[in-house]
mmCIF file of C-alpha atoms in Angstrom:
data_model
loop_
_atom_site.group_PDB
_atom_site.id
_atom_site.type_symbol
_atom_site.label_atom_id
_atom_site.label_comp_id
_atom_site.label_asym_id
_atom_site.label_seq_id
_atom_site.Cartn_x
_atom_site.Cartn_y
_atom_site.Cartn_z
ATOM 1 C CA MET A 29 0.000 0.000 0.000
ATOM 2 C CA ASN A 30 1.007 3.618 -0.454
ATOM 3 C CA LYS A 31 2.709 4.668 2.771
ATOM 4 C CA GLU A 32 2.098 8.385 2.133
ATOM 5 C CA THR A 33 -1.351 8.145 3.730
ATOM 6 C CA ASN A 34 -0.921 11.510 5.427
ATOM 7 C CA GLN A 35 -0.688 13.151 1.990
ATOM 8 C CA PRO A 36 -3.939 14.355 0.389
ATOM 9 C CA ALA A 37 -5.280 12.017 -2.279
ATOM 10 C CA THR A 38 -4.695 12.964 -5.914
ATOM 11 C CA THR A 39 -8.088 13.762 -7.435
ATOM 12 C CA PHE A 40 -9.320 12.944 -10.923
ATOM 13 C CA GLY A 41 -12.869 12.801 -12.255
ATOM 14 C CA ILE A 42 -15.368 12.850 -15.077
ATOM 15 C CA VAL A 43 -17.189 15.848 -16.621
ATOM 16 C CA GLY A 44 -20.373 15.517 -18.669
ATOM 17 C CA PHE A 45 -24.172 15.418 -18.605
ATOM 18 C CA PRO A 46 -25.922 13.182 -17.742
ATOM 19 C CA LEU A 47 -23.536 11.058 -15.670
ATOM 20 C CA SER A 48 -25.779 8.835 -13.547
ATOM 21 C CA HIS A 49 -25.023 5.915 -15.916
ATOM 22 C CA SER A 50 -21.233 6.362 -15.911
ATOM 23 C CA LEU A 51 -19.050 3.393 -14.980
ATOM 24 C CA SER A 52 -15.829 5.420 -15.218
ATOM 25 C CA PRO A 53 -15.615 5.930 -11.415
ATOM 26 C CA LEU A 54 -15.800 2.149 -10.925
ATOM 27 C CA ILE A 55 -12.990 1.592 -13.456
ATOM 28 C CA HIS A 56 -10.564 4.220 -12.160
ATOM 29 C CA ASN A 57 -11.186 3.899 -8.410
ATOM 30 C CA SER A 58 -10.821 0.106 -8.611
ATOM 31 C CA ILE A 59 -7.420 0.335 -10.302
ATOM 32 C CA TYR A 60 -6.211 2.930 -7.766
ATOM 33 C CA LYS A 61 -7.214 0.496 -5.016
ATOM 34 C CA ASP A 62 -5.609 -2.495 -6.756
ATOM 35 C CA LYS A 63 -2.337 -0.628 -7.125
ATOM 36 C CA GLY A 64 -2.380 0.974 -3.657
ATOM 37 C CA MET A 65 -2.553 4.493 -5.084
ATOM 38 C CA ASN A 66 -3.643 7.390 -2.897
ATOM 39 C CA ALA A 67 -6.066 8.732 -5.523
ATOM 40 C CA SER A 68 -9.796 9.190 -6.084
ATOM 41 C CA TYR A 69 -12.008 9.684 -9.121
ATOM 42 C CA LEU A 70 -15.111 11.853 -8.682
ATOM 43 C CA VAL A 71 -18.194 12.772 -10.717
ATOM 44 C CA PHE A 72 -18.534 16.410 -11.865
ATOM 45 C CA GLU A 73 -21.917 16.469 -13.593
ATOM 46 C CA THR A 74 -22.486 19.744 -15.429
ATOM 47 C CA LYS A 75 -24.655 20.896 -18.355
ATOM 48 C CA GLU A 76 -22.201 23.706 -19.107
ATOM 49 C CA PHE A 77 -18.439 23.374 -19.570
ATOM 50 C CA ASP A 78 -16.097 26.323 -19.958
ATOM 51 C CA GLN A 79 -12.767 27.806 -18.874
ATOM 52 C CA ASN A 80 -14.195 28.973 -15.532
ATOM 53 C CA ILE A 81 -15.288 25.452 -14.587
ATOM 54 C CA VAL A 82 -11.837 24.113 -15.479
ATOM 55 C CA ARG A 83 -10.191 26.863 -13.388
ATOM 56 C CA GLU A 84 -12.347 25.866 -10.418
ATOM 57 C CA LEU A 85 -11.292 22.238 -10.851
ATOM 58 C CA GLN A 86 -7.632 23.293 -11.019
ATOM 59 C CA LYS A 87 -8.010 25.462 -7.910
ATOM 60 C CA SER A 88 -9.496 22.556 -5.990
ATOM 61 C CA GLY A 89 -6.529 20.362 -6.934
ATOM 62 C CA VAL A 90 -8.102 18.135 -9.600
ATOM 63 C CA LYS A 91 -5.284 16.762 -11.795
ATOM 64 C CA GLY A 92 -7.274 15.349 -14.688
ATOM 65 C CA VAL A 93 -10.767 14.729 -16.027
ATOM 66 C CA SER A 94 -12.423 12.365 -18.461
ATOM 67 C CA VAL A 95 -14.822 14.319 -20.697
ATOM 68 C CA THR A 96 -17.979 12.781 -22.106
ATOM 69 C CA ILE A 97 -21.209 13.824 -23.880
ATOM 70 C CA PRO A 98 -21.803 16.678 -24.681
ATOM 71 C CA HIS A 99 -18.513 18.458 -23.885
ATOM 72 C CA LYS A 100 -15.806 16.847 -26.063
ATOM 73 C CA GLU A 101 -15.542 19.677 -28.590
ATOM 74 C CA ARG A 102 -15.527 22.242 -25.764
ATOM 75 C CA ALA A 103 -12.766 20.304 -23.984
ATOM 76 C CA PHE A 104 -10.518 20.669 -27.019
ATOM 77 C CA ALA A 105 -11.338 24.384 -27.382
ATOM 78 C CA ILE A 106 -10.468 25.060 -23.725
ATOM 79 C CA ALA A 107 -7.045 23.351 -23.786
ATOM 80 C CA ASP A 108 -3.636 25.075 -24.113
ATOM 81 C CA SER A 109 -2.139 22.117 -25.973
ATOM 82 C CA ALA A 110 -3.515 18.941 -27.519
ATOM 83 C CA ASP A 111 -2.437 15.631 -29.026
ATOM 84 C CA GLU A 112 -2.643 15.089 -32.784
ATOM 85 C CA PRO A 113 -6.073 13.352 -32.898
ATOM 86 C CA SER A 114 -7.572 16.208 -30.846
ATOM 87 C CA GLN A 115 -5.949 18.896 -32.995
ATOM 88 C CA ILE A 116 -7.123 17.394 -36.266
ATOM 89 C CA MET A 117 -10.611 16.309 -35.220
ATOM 90 C CA LYS A 118 -11.217 19.227 -32.781
ATOM 91 C CA ALA A 119 -12.556 17.012 -29.970
ATOM 92 C CA SER A 120 -11.004 15.620 -26.777
ATOM 93 C CA ASN A 121 -12.186 13.219 -24.088
ATOM 94 C CA THR A 122 -9.301 13.674 -21.630
ATOM 95 C CA LEU A 123 -7.869 16.770 -19.949
ATOM 96 C CA VAL A 124 -4.688 16.593 -17.871
ATOM 97 C CA LEU A 125 -4.623 19.631 -15.589
ATOM 98 C CA GLY A 126 -1.469 21.351 -14.372
ATOM 99 C CA LYS A 127 -1.540 24.343 -12.041
ATOM 100 C CA ASN A 128 -1.623 26.714 -15.026
ATOM 101 C CA SER A 129 -1.945 24.357 -17.979
ATOM 102 C CA ILE A 130 -4.571 22.219 -19.707
ATOM 103 C CA HIS A 131 -3.410 19.381 -21.970
ATOM 104 C CA ALA A 132 -6.048 17.667 -24.138
ATOM 105 C CA TYR A 133 -6.003 14.101 -25.446
ATOM 106 C CA ASN A 134 -8.404 11.909 -27.365
ATOM 107 C CA THR A 135 -8.374 8.259 -26.247
ATOM 108 C CA ASP A 136 -11.736 7.381 -27.874
ATOM 109 C CA GLY A 137 -10.166 6.423 -31.183
ATOM 110 C CA GLU A 138 -7.481 4.229 -29.655
ATOM 111 C CA GLY A 139 -10.099 2.600 -27.418
ATOM 112 C CA ALA A 140 -12.334 1.805 -30.395
ATOM 113 C CA TYR A 141 -9.481 0.558 -32.584
ATOM 114 C CA ARG A 142 -8.157 -1.781 -29.869
ATOM 115 C CA SER A 143 -11.684 -3.128 -29.330
ATOM 116 C CA ILE A 144 -12.153 -3.898 -33.034
ATOM 117 C CA LEU A 145 -8.713 -5.548 -33.263
ATOM 118 C CA GLU A 146 -9.591 -7.731 -30.282
ATOM 119 C CA TRP A 147 -13.072 -8.805 -31.418
ATOM 120 C CA SER A 148 -13.338 -8.508 -35.199
ATOM 121 C CA PRO A 149 -10.090 -7.530 -36.992
ATOM 122 C CA GLU A 150 -11.331 -9.084 -40.240
ATOM 123 C CA SER A 151 -14.163 -6.507 -40.432
ATOM 124 C CA LEU A 152 -11.600 -3.768 -41.100
ATOM 125 C CA SER A 153 -10.398 -5.326 -44.359
ATOM 126 C CA ARG A 154 -13.431 -7.178 -45.744
ATOM 127 C CA GLY A 155 -15.367 -4.105 -46.921
ATOM 128 C CA LYS A 156 -16.110 -0.491 -46.105
ATOM 129 C CA THR A 157 -16.508 0.986 -42.621
ATOM 130 C CA LEU A 158 -19.646 2.958 -41.739
ATOM 131 C CA ILE A 159 -19.638 5.390 -38.797
ATOM 132 C CA LEU A 160 -23.044 6.544 -37.549
ATOM 133 C CA GLY A 161 -23.045 9.971 -35.870
ATOM 134 C CA SER A 162 -20.895 13.107 -36.080
ATOM 135 C CA GLY A 163 -20.277 14.118 -32.445
ATOM 136 C CA GLY A 164 -17.072 14.075 -30.408
ATOM 137 C CA SER A 165 -16.829 10.267 -30.265
ATOM 138 C CA ALA A 166 -17.290 9.921 -34.024
ATOM 139 C CA ARG A 167 -14.434 12.358 -34.598
ATOM 140 C CA GLY A 168 -11.889 10.480 -32.476
ATOM 141 C CA ILE A 169 -12.927 7.075 -33.831
ATOM 142 C CA ALA A 170 -12.934 8.196 -37.474
ATOM 143 C CA TYR A 171 -9.421 9.626 -37.162
ATOM 144 C CA SER A 172 -8.000 6.570 -35.410
ATOM 145 C CA LEU A 173 -9.514 4.095 -37.881
ATOM 146 C CA ALA A 174 -8.388 6.165 -40.871
ATOM 147 C CA THR A 175 -4.785 6.467 -39.648
ATOM 148 C CA SER A 176 -4.346 3.051 -37.965
ATOM 149 C CA ALA A 177 -6.666 0.606 -39.735
ATOM 150 C CA ASN A 178 -6.504 2.027 -43.274
ATOM 151 C CA PRO A 179 -10.041 0.875 -44.241
ATOM 152 C CA GLU A 180 -11.035 0.544 -47.894
ATOM 153 C CA GLU A 181 -13.373 3.541 -47.432
ATOM 154 C CA LEU A 182 -14.771 5.394 -44.433
ATOM 155 C CA ILE A 183 -18.441 6.300 -44.822
ATOM 156 C CA LEU A 184 -20.030 8.686 -42.346
ATOM 157 C CA SER A 185 -23.763 9.109 -41.866
ATOM 158 C CA SER A 186 -25.448 11.477 -39.433
ATOM 159 C CA ARG A 187 -28.541 13.607 -39.052
ATOM 160 C CA ASN A 188 -26.324 16.683 -38.955
ATOM 161 C CA GLU A 189 -25.030 16.893 -42.527
ATOM 162 C CA THR A 190 -22.738 19.864 -41.832
ATOM 163 C CA THR A 191 -20.708 18.209 -39.062
ATOM 164 C CA GLY A 192 -20.766 14.882 -40.910
ATOM 165 C CA LYS A 193 -19.266 16.409 -44.043
ATOM 166 C CA GLU A 194 -16.722 18.321 -41.946
ATOM 167 C CA ILE A 195 -15.440 15.041 -40.450
ATOM 168 C CA CYS A 196 -15.188 13.478 -43.933
ATOM 169 C CA SER A 197 -13.234 16.499 -45.140
ATOM 170 C CA LEU A 198 -10.808 16.307 -42.181
ATOM 171 C CA ILE A 199 -10.259 12.577 -42.719
ATOM 172 C CA SER A 200 -9.623 12.988 -46.447
ATOM 173 C CA LYS A 201 -7.208 15.848 -45.753
ATOM 174 C CA HIS A 202 -5.203 14.155 -42.979
ATOM 175 C CA SER A 203 -5.084 10.535 -44.147
ATOM 176 C CA SER A 204 -4.845 8.483 -47.332
ATOM 177 C CA VAL A 205 -8.334 7.062 -46.726
ATOM 178 C CA LYS A 206 -11.282 8.125 -48.880
ATOM 179 C CA SER A 207 -14.132 9.403 -46.684
ATOM 180 C CA VAL A 208 -17.648 10.204 -47.909
ATOM 181 C CA PHE A 209 -20.886 11.375 -46.321
ATOM 182 C CA VAL A 210 -24.107 9.438 -46.960
ATOM 183 C CA ASP A 211 -27.519 10.705 -45.870
ATOM 184 C CA PRO A 212 -29.199 8.262 -43.412
ATOM 185 C CA LYS A 213 -32.135 7.777 -45.803
ATOM 186 C CA ASP A 214 -29.749 6.500 -48.506
ATOM 187 C CA LEU A 215 -27.902 3.932 -46.365
ATOM 188 C CA LEU A 216 -29.835 0.898 -47.592
ATOM 189 C CA SER A 217 -28.494 1.445 -51.106
ATOM 190 C CA ILE A 218 -24.891 0.849 -49.917
ATOM 191 C CA ARG A 219 -25.491 -1.898 -47.345
ATOM 192 C CA ASP A 220 -23.789 -4.615 -49.441
ATOM 193 C CA GLN A 221 -20.499 -2.666 -49.403
ATOM 194 C CA ILE A 222 -20.311 -2.441 -45.582
ATOM 195 C CA SER A 223 -18.419 -4.890 -43.344
ATOM 196 C CA LEU A 224 -18.159 -2.797 -40.133
ATOM 197 C CA VAL A 225 -20.745 -0.451 -38.575
ATOM 198 C CA VAL A 226 -19.668 1.789 -35.664
ATOM 199 C CA HIS A 227 -22.549 3.552 -33.901
ATOM 200 C CA THR A 228 -21.483 6.656 -31.915
ATOM 201 C CA THR A 229 -24.739 8.529 -31.121
ATOM 202 C CA PRO A 230 -26.576 8.466 -27.737
ATOM 203 C CA LEU A 231 -29.570 6.695 -29.367
ATOM 204 C CA GLY A 232 -30.373 3.599 -27.337
ATOM 205 C CA MET A 233 -28.559 4.822 -24.231
ATOM 206 C CA LYS A 234 -30.495 4.512 -20.978
ATOM 207 C CA GLY A 235 -32.574 7.676 -20.555
ATOM 208 C CA GLN A 236 -32.116 8.742 -24.214
ATOM 209 C CA SER A 237 -34.243 8.156 -27.335
ATOM 210 C CA PRO A 238 -34.296 4.423 -28.061
ATOM 211 C CA GLY A 239 -33.577 4.523 -31.779
ATOM 212 C CA PRO A 240 -32.365 2.484 -33.547
ATOM 213 C CA PHE A 241 -30.464 4.626 -36.059
ATOM 214 C CA ILE A 242 -31.007 1.945 -38.747
ATOM 215 C CA GLY A 243 -33.275 -1.113 -38.783
ATOM 216 C CA GLU A 244 -32.542 -4.829 -39.051
ATOM 217 C CA GLU A 245 -33.140 -4.727 -42.810
ATOM 218 C CA PHE A 246 -29.710 -3.043 -43.093
ATOM 219 C CA PHE A 247 -27.724 -5.844 -41.435
ATOM 220 C CA ASN A 248 -26.602 -9.291 -42.552
ATOM 221 C CA SER A 249 -24.514 -12.107 -41.094
ATOM 222 C CA SER A 250 -21.285 -10.939 -42.752
ATOM 223 C CA MET A 251 -21.340 -7.577 -40.917
ATOM 224 C CA THR A 252 -19.909 -6.543 -37.561
ATOM 225 C CA LEU A 253 -21.689 -3.947 -35.394
ATOM 226 C CA PHE A 254 -19.851 -1.954 -32.744
ATOM 227 C CA ASP A 255 -22.378 0.131 -30.772
ATOM 228 C CA ILE A 256 -20.345 2.206 -28.312
ATOM 229 C CA VAL A 257 -23.411 2.634 -26.067
ATOM 230 C CA TYR A 258 -22.810 0.264 -23.152
ATOM 231 C CA ASN A 259 -25.825 0.896 -20.910
ATOM 232 C CA PRO A 260 -27.780 -1.149 -21.792
ATOM 233 C CA LEU A 261 -25.404 -3.522 -23.611
ATOM 234 C CA GLU A 262 -28.319 -4.760 -25.755
ATOM 235 C CA THR A 263 -29.540 -1.551 -27.372
ATOM 236 C CA PRO A 264 -32.332 -1.670 -29.991
ATOM 237 C CA LEU A 265 -29.581 -1.401 -32.629
ATOM 238 C CA VAL A 266 -27.671 -4.376 -31.183
ATOM 239 C CA LYS A 267 -30.894 -6.423 -31.084
ATOM 240 C CA ALA A 268 -31.641 -5.540 -34.717
ATOM 241 C CA ALA A 269 -28.159 -6.566 -35.867
ATOM 242 C CA LYS A 270 -28.095 -9.704 -33.700
ATOM 243 C CA SER A 271 -31.352 -10.961 -35.216
ATOM 244 C CA THR A 272 -29.638 -11.132 -38.636
ATOM 245 C CA GLY A 273 -26.587 -13.013 -37.332
ATOM 246 C CA ALA A 274 -24.256 -10.009 -37.453
ATOM 247 C CA LYS A 275 -21.201 -10.117 -35.169
ATOM 248 C CA ILE A 276 -21.405 -7.813 -32.124
ATOM 249 C CA ILE A 277 -18.562 -5.982 -30.352
ATOM 250 C CA PRO A 278 -19.744 -5.018 -26.828
ATOM 251 C CA GLY A 279 -19.856 -1.253 -26.239
ATOM 252 C CA SER A 280 -18.157 -1.744 -22.875
ATOM 253 C CA GLU A 281 -14.918 -2.682 -24.681
ATOM 254 C CA MET A 282 -14.333 0.871 -25.896
ATOM 255 C CA LEU A 283 -15.082 2.176 -22.414
ATOM 256 C CA LEU A 284 -12.501 -0.283 -21.077
ATOM 257 C CA TYR A 285 -9.678 0.518 -23.489
ATOM 258 C CA GLN A 286 -10.115 4.293 -23.611
ATOM 259 C CA ALA A 287 -10.125 4.294 -19.784
ATOM 260 C CA MET A 288 -6.880 2.276 -19.682
ATOM 261 C CA LYS A 289 -5.222 4.979 -21.792
ATOM 262 C CA GLN A 290 -6.725 7.727 -19.603
ATOM 263 C CA PHE A 291 -5.404 6.007 -16.475
ATOM 264 C CA GLU A 292 -1.929 6.038 -18.033
ATOM 265 C CA LEU A 293 -2.210 9.746 -18.959
ATOM 266 C CA PHE A 294 -3.454 10.657 -15.467
ATOM 267 C CA THR A 295 -0.973 8.636 -13.398
ATOM 268 C CA GLY A 296 2.005 7.870 -15.645
ATOM 269 C CA VAL A 297 1.486 4.164 -14.883
ATOM 270 C CA ILE A 298 0.924 1.814 -17.841
ATOM 271 C CA PRO A 299 -1.857 -0.693 -17.054
ATOM 272 C CA ASP A 300 -0.947 -4.360 -17.607
ATOM 273 C CA SER A 301 -2.984 -7.279 -18.992
ATOM 274 C CA ASN A 302 -4.169 -8.125 -15.478
ATOM 275 C CA ASP A 303 -5.609 -4.616 -15.062
ATOM 276 C CA VAL A 304 -7.470 -5.047 -18.367
ATOM 277 C CA LYS A 305 -8.782 -8.483 -17.361
ATOM 278 C CA LYS A 306 -9.964 -7.361 -13.900
ATOM 279 C CA THR A 307 -11.601 -4.216 -15.286
ATOM 280 C CA ARG A 308 -13.428 -6.212 -17.967
ATOM 281 C CA GLU A 309 -14.769 -8.552 -15.260
ATOM 282 C CA ARG A 310 -15.905 -5.620 -13.091
ATOM 283 C CA LEU A 311 -17.681 -3.981 -16.019
ATOM 284 C CA SER A 312 -19.394 -7.251 -16.867
ATOM 285 C CA VAL A 313 -20.711 -7.635 -13.311
ATOM 286 C CA ALA A 314 -21.794 -3.985 -13.058
ATOM 287 C CA LEU A 315 -23.657 -4.104 -16.375
ATOM 288 C CA ALA A 316 -25.317 -7.422 -15.564
ATOM 289 C CA ASN A 317 -26.753 -5.852 -12.397
ATOM 290 C CA ARG A 318 -28.308 -2.841 -14.150
#
């Protein structure tokens, strides 16, 4: 155990709205305990997110925050410096806070890519990749897949055509991958070209609109669906895809892997395979009890 028990605990946390469903505190606090770290991870639920809120966190000694819906673009805008995925895609899910500095990172993309490699690597090379949504998560995931997985083509579809086309433009500019926007109503016409579907919107999340973004008529048994919503694990979209025999990557896997990278950024400690295994088990139990 950490012998410096008389020292104040290092504080980290999560910023977003709503946060009642978040399993991030379970992930981070459990690893601190496992490793005997004098640290805690708190929930900072807020509808607004700006420089003043970050200053208050810094003043109170918070050293880093995970950032979730709907503040990922704001997190990037607030930062003094940012990693390459954040800079290019203009969205961040991690802020490391110094006394007078804010460093932004995006671990969403790495978390998604590691999940796909673990569960369905063949889906990255068999056909085209379709990303549903154009928010902060879609940005990080699109960039990571374009630069790491080199898919045949990256198709983006979202209700917001402006942000969707902006992401496609950024991907085409900063990678060798062709990226095109397709209106949701036209998706059925390209279904036979798709091998991997990544859903990044809040549709289907507990407390949000149920969805699904697309119906079961879109899916077939040669496709893989990765719905990053993890509460509930069986969203209407997952049920629709499952009924056609499509392969499913659990949404909790991205949560797991992006959190492992955040833990490393916050503490400087690289999590090992045992940390990954124990966290996966904890998430499984927590989700089964919801």
